Amino acid sequence: MSTRVVAVRADARRNRERVLEAAETVFAEQGATASTEEVARRAGVGIGTVFRHFPTKEALYEAIVVRRLSRVAEQAQPLTASADPAGALRDLFARLIDEAATKKAFADTMAVVSLDVKAAAPAVGDQLRDTIATLLDAARTAGTVRADVGLAEVMVLLAGLCLAAEHTPDPTLRESALSVVFAGLTPPS
Amino acid sequence: MSTRVVAVRADARRNRERVLEAAETVFAEQGATASTEEVARRAGVGIGTVFRHFPTKEALYEAIVVRRLSRVAEQAQPLTASADPAGALRDLFARLIDEAATKKAFADTMAVVSLDVKAAAPAVGDQLRDTIATLLDAARTAGTVRADVGLAEVMVLLAGLCLAAEHTPDPTLRESALSVVFAGLTPPS
Amino acid sequence: MSTRVVAVRADARRNRERVLEAAETVFAEQGATASTEEVARRAGVGIGTVFRHFPTKEALYEAIVVRRLSRVAEQAQPLTASADPAGALRDLFARLIDEAATKKAFADTMAVVSLDVKAAAPAVGDQLRDTIATLLDAARTAGTVRADVGLAEVMVLLAGLCLAAEHTPDPTLRESALSVVFAGLTPPS
Amino acid sequence: MSTRVVAVRADARRNRERVLEAAETVFAEQGATASTEEVARRAGVGIGTVFRHFPTKEALYEAIVVRRLSRVAEQAQPLTASADPAGALRDLFARLIDEAATKKAFADTMAVVSLDVKAAAPAVGDQLRDTIATLLDAARTAGTVRADVGLAEVMVLLAGLCLAAEHTPDPTLRESALSVVFAGLTPPS
DNA sequence: AATGAATGAGAATTCATTCAT
DNA sequence: CATGAATGAATTCTCATTCAT
């Protein structure tokens, strides 16, 4: 009996996953204004199924945001152990910028997390923010980032780079812009 | 008869202007998703009039982009005479950033000009780009901006700062971010 | 020019009238749950037209309610001049009951007016209520209706008869029920 | 094996009962438009279970009607032994009216029984109708109700009072309306 | 040329009903 | 039998665009 129950749930979870996967793709391609119907089509499910799992279009979108952030935060955390915190920070930024360049609406996600702190579901982006804060602190302590730069402006810069990346297909250019920003973060010799 | 025709055209031109004015306001307030009906209402004209002058909502939006750019470029050009090109560049950026923070969809305008060069009506943003290019060249020559920084990445940075500004109500924070970028543009001592 | 303007309005008014007419029919046949699409179809207009004239389904429904009440109230008012107020009252009730028996949702309209006084748009049903109140007063004064019966209970009885009529296709039966009620309103000899 | 089957049936019957109980409550609160899902939730069963026992929402609704009627009829029957049949009839009406005022969709139940005789499952409301008929006959014989009043119009009046009661929160008013009706049923002195 | 009414293709959301587990 | 996930038709409402006046 418990197996049967688990089986049902596994099925539902699989469908939920398919919906999320489809939503991820669709939102990456068309942005947040993509229709729920399109998501359902891509997922190969009825539209009712989408709404069963996510009672609102916004709920679905938020789920994608959370998902993206979780992944990003997960991948970011190991960086805190880095011996070169400034370099780690830059690597992290580069990764996020590339993702923003590829996936529509990812930049918006970053902007929300970076800037509209209270708006987002609380604690959703906290993990990423914390990682960045840790790296920043370490870098300042190590003297590889200027002491007079705060987390807030770093987040603004990150958001800006991500948002600009959405319109910047050339990776070299994105890298150059990032270089300028990090040059600005580096203490004058 | 010719007078009548001229009169009509003057009328039409005035209407076109009113529509643009209204669109500017409405898009600044509500972003590009504002309805065309709302624009017509604000302009005090029928919706048919809006579509007569701009056959598509997108055409109207582009017209606003062009308009904003023209104004900005106009105000920017005098700066090319500045004795301190780097300082002038920074002032210009600050002005644009503040505008982006205040007017919705202005940041997108900047992004279009800065990044999707070919997408926009050709030569639309060229004037502004040229001004920035001139300032940048002068600053590099004067040694107040690093020689290895190109126009393209500067435009990316400008777009990024404007886009981030849209979500950053605190002017101090916007200023701080700008400072970092300009520190990054300054040649190492 | 004024003629042109008037012409447009006349056209719109005609369409509005067609929508109202269709809505009247459709609601009479299917009740208040009939779809707006069906109303549009019957009116021979696009669904957008219906929503242009009545921004909400509820607004459309209310318009029908108001319309029905206005007509009824208009027809009722002359009765106040009757030499036989009790008889006039009974005639009025009979008319309303018959309408309720024929038109779905009319009974609900009557119920709203009779009972949920404040809920309905204020003053919508007031005219009818006033007419009934006048007739009732006159009848009580004339001694043809019991002095201890108030307007409130008369309205309850009217609503009840209308609501029951909706399910009572036999007119003789409706008439019999009305007779009992009026016998109850008549003072004991 | 037979025991197991019996056990299953007992389980099923219990579930059926729980569904009915929940439906009773839900329909009383929200009317017939309440969703089947809500009924299932209240019953603490899956929605599939609801549809297993009642193949259609309408079937479920009818079952509730039947159920309410059975109870009412059961409670009513003892009244036939009353020495004062007219008084008993009035008591019965008062009880039904109060129930209609409290429980949404009960008035509709009454209307169905009173008026759409053939529509309902045959013989469903017959018991109540029979009780009322018996009381009416007795009262007519006793001379406490007019001889020229038939069962049909009494049912119409009952339905009307119940339907009106649904919108009449004031019990005094409901009582007053009932008084008028019974005055109308009483033979002229 | 201006007007604004008409249009109808979506979009989000709900819910009765079916069916795989 | 029970479960509840899946389905998709239906509904309300919006908005860019067209067209009669």
mmCIF file of C-alpha atoms in Angstrom, chain B residues 14-183:
data_model
loop_
_atom_site.group_PDB
_atom_site.id
_atom_site.type_symbol
_atom_site.label_atom_id
_atom_site.label_comp_id
_atom_site.label_asym_id
_atom_site.label_seq_id
_atom_site.Cartn_x
_atom_site.Cartn_y
_atom_site.Cartn_z
ATOM 1 C CA ARG B 14 0.217 68.631 -33.610
ATOM 2 C CA ASN B 15 -1.736 65.466 -32.947
ATOM 3 C CA ARG B 16 1.286 63.347 -33.634
ATOM 4 C CA GLU B 17 3.157 65.404 -31.109
ATOM 5 C CA ARG B 18 0.442 65.014 -28.518
ATOM 6 C CA VAL B 19 0.463 61.295 -29.006
ATOM 7 C CA LEU B 20 4.213 61.131 -28.610
ATOM 8 C CA GLU B 21 4.048 63.256 -25.490
ATOM 9 C CA ALA B 22 1.374 61.045 -23.998
ATOM 10 C CA ALA B 23 3.204 57.885 -24.960
ATOM 11 C CA GLU B 24 6.353 59.188 -23.369
ATOM 12 C CA THR B 25 4.533 59.784 -20.118
ATOM 13 C CA VAL B 26 2.566 56.580 -20.147
ATOM 14 C CA PHE B 27 5.509 54.386 -21.012
ATOM 15 C CA ALA B 28 7.585 56.163 -18.387
ATOM 16 C CA GLU B 29 4.951 55.352 -15.807
ATOM 17 C CA GLN B 30 3.835 51.906 -16.782
ATOM 18 C CA GLY B 31 6.510 50.539 -19.034
ATOM 19 C CA ALA B 32 6.092 49.180 -22.542
ATOM 20 C CA THR B 33 3.133 47.018 -21.590
ATOM 21 C CA ALA B 34 0.872 50.015 -21.175
ATOM 22 C CA SER B 35 -2.101 49.799 -23.486
ATOM 23 C CA THR B 36 -2.393 51.873 -26.593
ATOM 24 C CA GLU B 37 -5.825 52.916 -25.439
ATOM 25 C CA GLU B 38 -4.288 54.509 -22.387
ATOM 26 C CA VAL B 39 -1.917 56.484 -24.572
ATOM 27 C CA ALA B 40 -4.811 57.723 -26.678
ATOM 28 C CA ARG B 41 -6.739 58.721 -23.579
ATOM 29 C CA ARG B 42 -3.833 60.718 -22.208
ATOM 30 C CA ALA B 43 -3.277 62.343 -25.545
ATOM 31 C CA GLY B 44 -6.905 63.282 -25.696
ATOM 32 C CA VAL B 45 -7.335 61.715 -29.105
ATOM 33 C CA GLY B 46 -9.157 58.710 -30.445
ATOM 34 C CA ILE B 47 -7.289 55.457 -30.606
ATOM 35 C CA GLY B 48 -7.664 55.521 -34.354
ATOM 36 C CA THR B 49 -5.521 58.611 -34.446
ATOM 37 C CA VAL B 50 -2.730 56.852 -32.641
ATOM 38 C CA PHE B 51 -2.776 54.044 -35.145
ATOM 39 C CA ARG B 52 -2.950 56.440 -38.045
ATOM 40 C CA HIS B 53 0.312 58.014 -37.006
ATOM 41 C CA PHE B 54 1.973 54.825 -35.824
ATOM 42 C CA PRO B 55 0.722 51.781 -37.655
ATOM 43 C CA THR B 56 1.764 49.478 -34.861
ATOM 44 C CA LYS B 57 2.185 49.630 -31.171
ATOM 45 C CA GLU B 58 5.772 48.726 -31.726
ATOM 46 C CA ALA B 59 6.155 51.596 -34.162
ATOM 47 C CA LEU B 60 4.919 53.948 -31.486
ATOM 48 C CA TYR B 61 7.302 52.506 -28.993
ATOM 49 C CA GLU B 62 10.188 52.866 -31.376
ATOM 50 C CA ALA B 63 9.218 56.444 -32.004
ATOM 51 C CA ILE B 64 9.501 57.073 -28.291
ATOM 52 C CA VAL B 65 12.883 55.470 -28.240
ATOM 53 C CA VAL B 66 14.030 57.672 -31.076
ATOM 54 C CA ARG B 67 12.620 60.702 -29.377
ATOM 55 C CA ARG B 68 14.291 60.031 -26.078
ATOM 56 C CA LEU B 69 17.551 59.404 -27.803
ATOM 57 C CA SER B 70 17.369 62.556 -29.818
ATOM 58 C CA ARG B 71 16.866 64.632 -26.720
ATOM 59 C CA VAL B 72 19.581 62.884 -24.823
ATOM 60 C CA ALA B 73 21.986 63.163 -27.718
ATOM 61 C CA GLU B 74 21.184 66.819 -28.080
ATOM 62 C CA GLN B 75 21.950 67.509 -24.472
ATOM 63 C CA ALA B 76 25.046 65.381 -24.601
ATOM 64 C CA GLN B 77 26.745 66.904 -27.579
ATOM 65 C CA PRO B 78 27.946 70.099 -25.898
ATOM 66 C CA LEU B 79 29.952 67.896 -23.572
ATOM 67 C CA THR B 80 32.360 67.076 -26.381
ATOM 68 C CA ALA B 81 33.830 70.517 -25.885
ATOM 69 C CA SER B 82 34.697 69.757 -22.296
ATOM 70 C CA ALA B 83 38.237 70.157 -21.092
ATOM 71 C CA ASP B 84 37.736 67.113 -18.884
ATOM 72 C CA PRO B 85 36.376 64.404 -21.167
ATOM 73 C CA ALA B 86 36.451 61.678 -18.531
ATOM 74 C CA GLY B 87 34.540 63.885 -16.131
ATOM 75 C CA ALA B 88 32.088 64.797 -18.864
ATOM 76 C CA LEU B 89 31.572 61.128 -19.663
ATOM 77 C CA ARG B 90 30.839 60.436 -16.051
ATOM 78 C CA ASP B 91 28.398 63.307 -15.828
ATOM 79 C CA LEU B 92 26.634 62.031 -18.903
ATOM 80 C CA PHE B 93 26.400 58.539 -17.492
ATOM 81 C CA ALA B 94 25.062 59.876 -14.222
ATOM 82 C CA ARG B 95 22.382 61.796 -16.031
ATOM 83 C CA LEU B 96 21.314 58.817 -18.091
ATOM 84 C CA ILE B 97 21.306 56.567 -15.072
ATOM 85 C CA ASP B 98 19.094 58.942 -13.164
ATOM 86 C CA GLU B 99 16.705 59.129 -16.036
ATOM 87 C CA ALA B 100 16.584 55.352 -16.240
ATOM 88 C CA ALA B 101 15.842 55.190 -12.546
ATOM 89 C CA THR B 102 12.927 57.540 -12.931
ATOM 90 C CA LYS B 103 11.362 56.665 -16.229
ATOM 91 C CA LYS B 104 10.296 53.143 -16.841
ATOM 92 C CA ALA B 105 11.438 51.698 -20.141
ATOM 93 C CA PHE B 106 14.128 54.310 -20.496
ATOM 94 C CA ALA B 107 16.683 51.768 -19.470
ATOM 95 C CA ASP B 108 15.440 49.528 -22.240
ATOM 96 C CA THR B 109 15.862 52.401 -24.599
ATOM 97 C CA MET B 110 19.456 52.730 -23.503
ATOM 98 C CA ALA B 111 19.966 49.025 -23.843
ATOM 99 C CA VAL B 112 18.659 49.072 -27.365
ATOM 100 C CA VAL B 113 20.954 51.874 -28.346
ATOM 101 C CA SER B 114 23.911 50.513 -26.562
ATOM 102 C CA LEU B 115 23.624 46.955 -27.592
ATOM 103 C CA ASP B 116 21.160 46.125 -30.336
ATOM 104 C CA VAL B 117 22.755 48.549 -32.688
ATOM 105 C CA LYS B 118 21.287 47.219 -35.870
ATOM 106 C CA ALA B 119 17.877 46.457 -34.430
ATOM 107 C CA ALA B 120 16.901 50.058 -33.879
ATOM 108 C CA ALA B 121 16.190 52.363 -36.735
ATOM 109 C CA PRO B 122 19.614 52.826 -38.264
ATOM 110 C CA ALA B 123 21.551 55.822 -37.092
ATOM 111 C CA VAL B 124 19.047 56.515 -34.374
ATOM 112 C CA GLY B 125 21.432 56.174 -31.523
ATOM 113 C CA ASP B 126 24.444 56.976 -33.583
ATOM 114 C CA GLN B 127 24.572 60.545 -32.413
ATOM 115 C CA LEU B 128 24.742 59.567 -28.784
ATOM 116 C CA ARG B 129 27.178 56.807 -29.546
ATOM 117 C CA ASP B 130 29.313 59.267 -31.430
ATOM 118 C CA THR B 131 29.343 61.686 -28.562
ATOM 119 C CA ILE B 132 30.339 58.964 -26.188
ATOM 120 C CA ALA B 133 32.973 57.739 -28.619
ATOM 121 C CA THR B 134 34.378 61.235 -28.903
ATOM 122 C CA LEU B 135 34.517 61.681 -25.158
ATOM 123 C CA LEU B 136 36.039 58.289 -24.727
ATOM 124 C CA ASP B 137 38.711 58.944 -27.323
ATOM 125 C CA ALA B 138 39.552 62.281 -25.824
ATOM 126 C CA ALA B 139 39.755 60.771 -22.368
ATOM 127 C CA ARG B 140 42.007 57.988 -23.554
ATOM 128 C CA THR B 141 44.210 60.524 -25.281
ATOM 129 C CA ALA B 142 44.274 62.618 -22.151
ATOM 130 C CA GLY B 143 45.225 59.544 -20.197
ATOM 131 C CA THR B 144 42.214 59.757 -17.903
ATOM 132 C CA VAL B 145 40.691 56.549 -19.209
ATOM 133 C CA ARG B 146 42.583 53.352 -19.843
ATOM 134 C CA ALA B 147 43.736 52.940 -23.404
ATOM 135 C CA ASP B 148 42.686 49.309 -23.593
ATOM 136 C CA VAL B 149 39.002 49.991 -23.077
ATOM 137 C CA GLY B 150 36.855 50.085 -26.180
ATOM 138 C CA LEU B 151 33.588 51.800 -26.962
ATOM 139 C CA ALA B 152 31.695 48.543 -27.060
ATOM 140 C CA GLU B 153 32.382 47.607 -23.464
ATOM 141 C CA VAL B 154 31.654 51.112 -22.294
ATOM 142 C CA MET B 155 28.273 50.878 -23.920
ATOM 143 C CA VAL B 156 27.670 47.569 -22.231
ATOM 144 C CA LEU B 157 28.549 49.105 -18.898
ATOM 145 C CA LEU B 158 26.298 52.065 -19.515
ATOM 146 C CA ALA B 159 23.413 49.827 -20.442
ATOM 147 C CA GLY B 160 24.026 47.681 -17.394
ATOM 148 C CA LEU B 161 24.066 50.633 -15.047
ATOM 149 C CA CYS B 162 20.884 52.000 -16.559
ATOM 150 C CA LEU B 163 19.101 48.659 -16.395
ATOM 151 C CA ALA B 164 20.148 48.124 -12.803
ATOM 152 C CA ALA B 165 19.116 51.654 -11.958
ATOM 153 C CA GLU B 166 15.549 50.805 -12.861
ATOM 154 C CA HIS B 167 15.428 48.613 -9.771
ATOM 155 C CA THR B 168 17.611 50.791 -7.569
ATOM 156 C CA PRO B 169 15.667 53.587 -5.974
ATOM 157 C CA ASP B 170 18.537 54.722 -3.757
ATOM 158 C CA PRO B 171 20.517 57.379 -5.679
ATOM 159 C CA THR B 172 23.529 56.983 -3.447
ATOM 160 C CA LEU B 173 23.754 53.369 -4.384
ATOM 161 C CA ARG B 174 23.504 54.140 -8.058
ATOM 162 C CA GLU B 175 26.288 56.662 -7.622
ATOM 163 C CA SER B 176 28.456 54.125 -5.826
ATOM 164 C CA ALA B 177 28.061 51.624 -8.600
ATOM 165 C CA LEU B 178 28.956 54.268 -11.129
ATOM 166 C CA SER B 179 32.043 55.102 -9.100
ATOM 167 C CA VAL B 180 33.241 51.533 -9.228
ATOM 168 C CA VAL B 181 32.820 51.436 -12.972
ATOM 169 C CA PHE B 182 34.720 54.655 -13.440
ATOM 170 C CA ALA B 183 37.437 53.492 -11.123
#
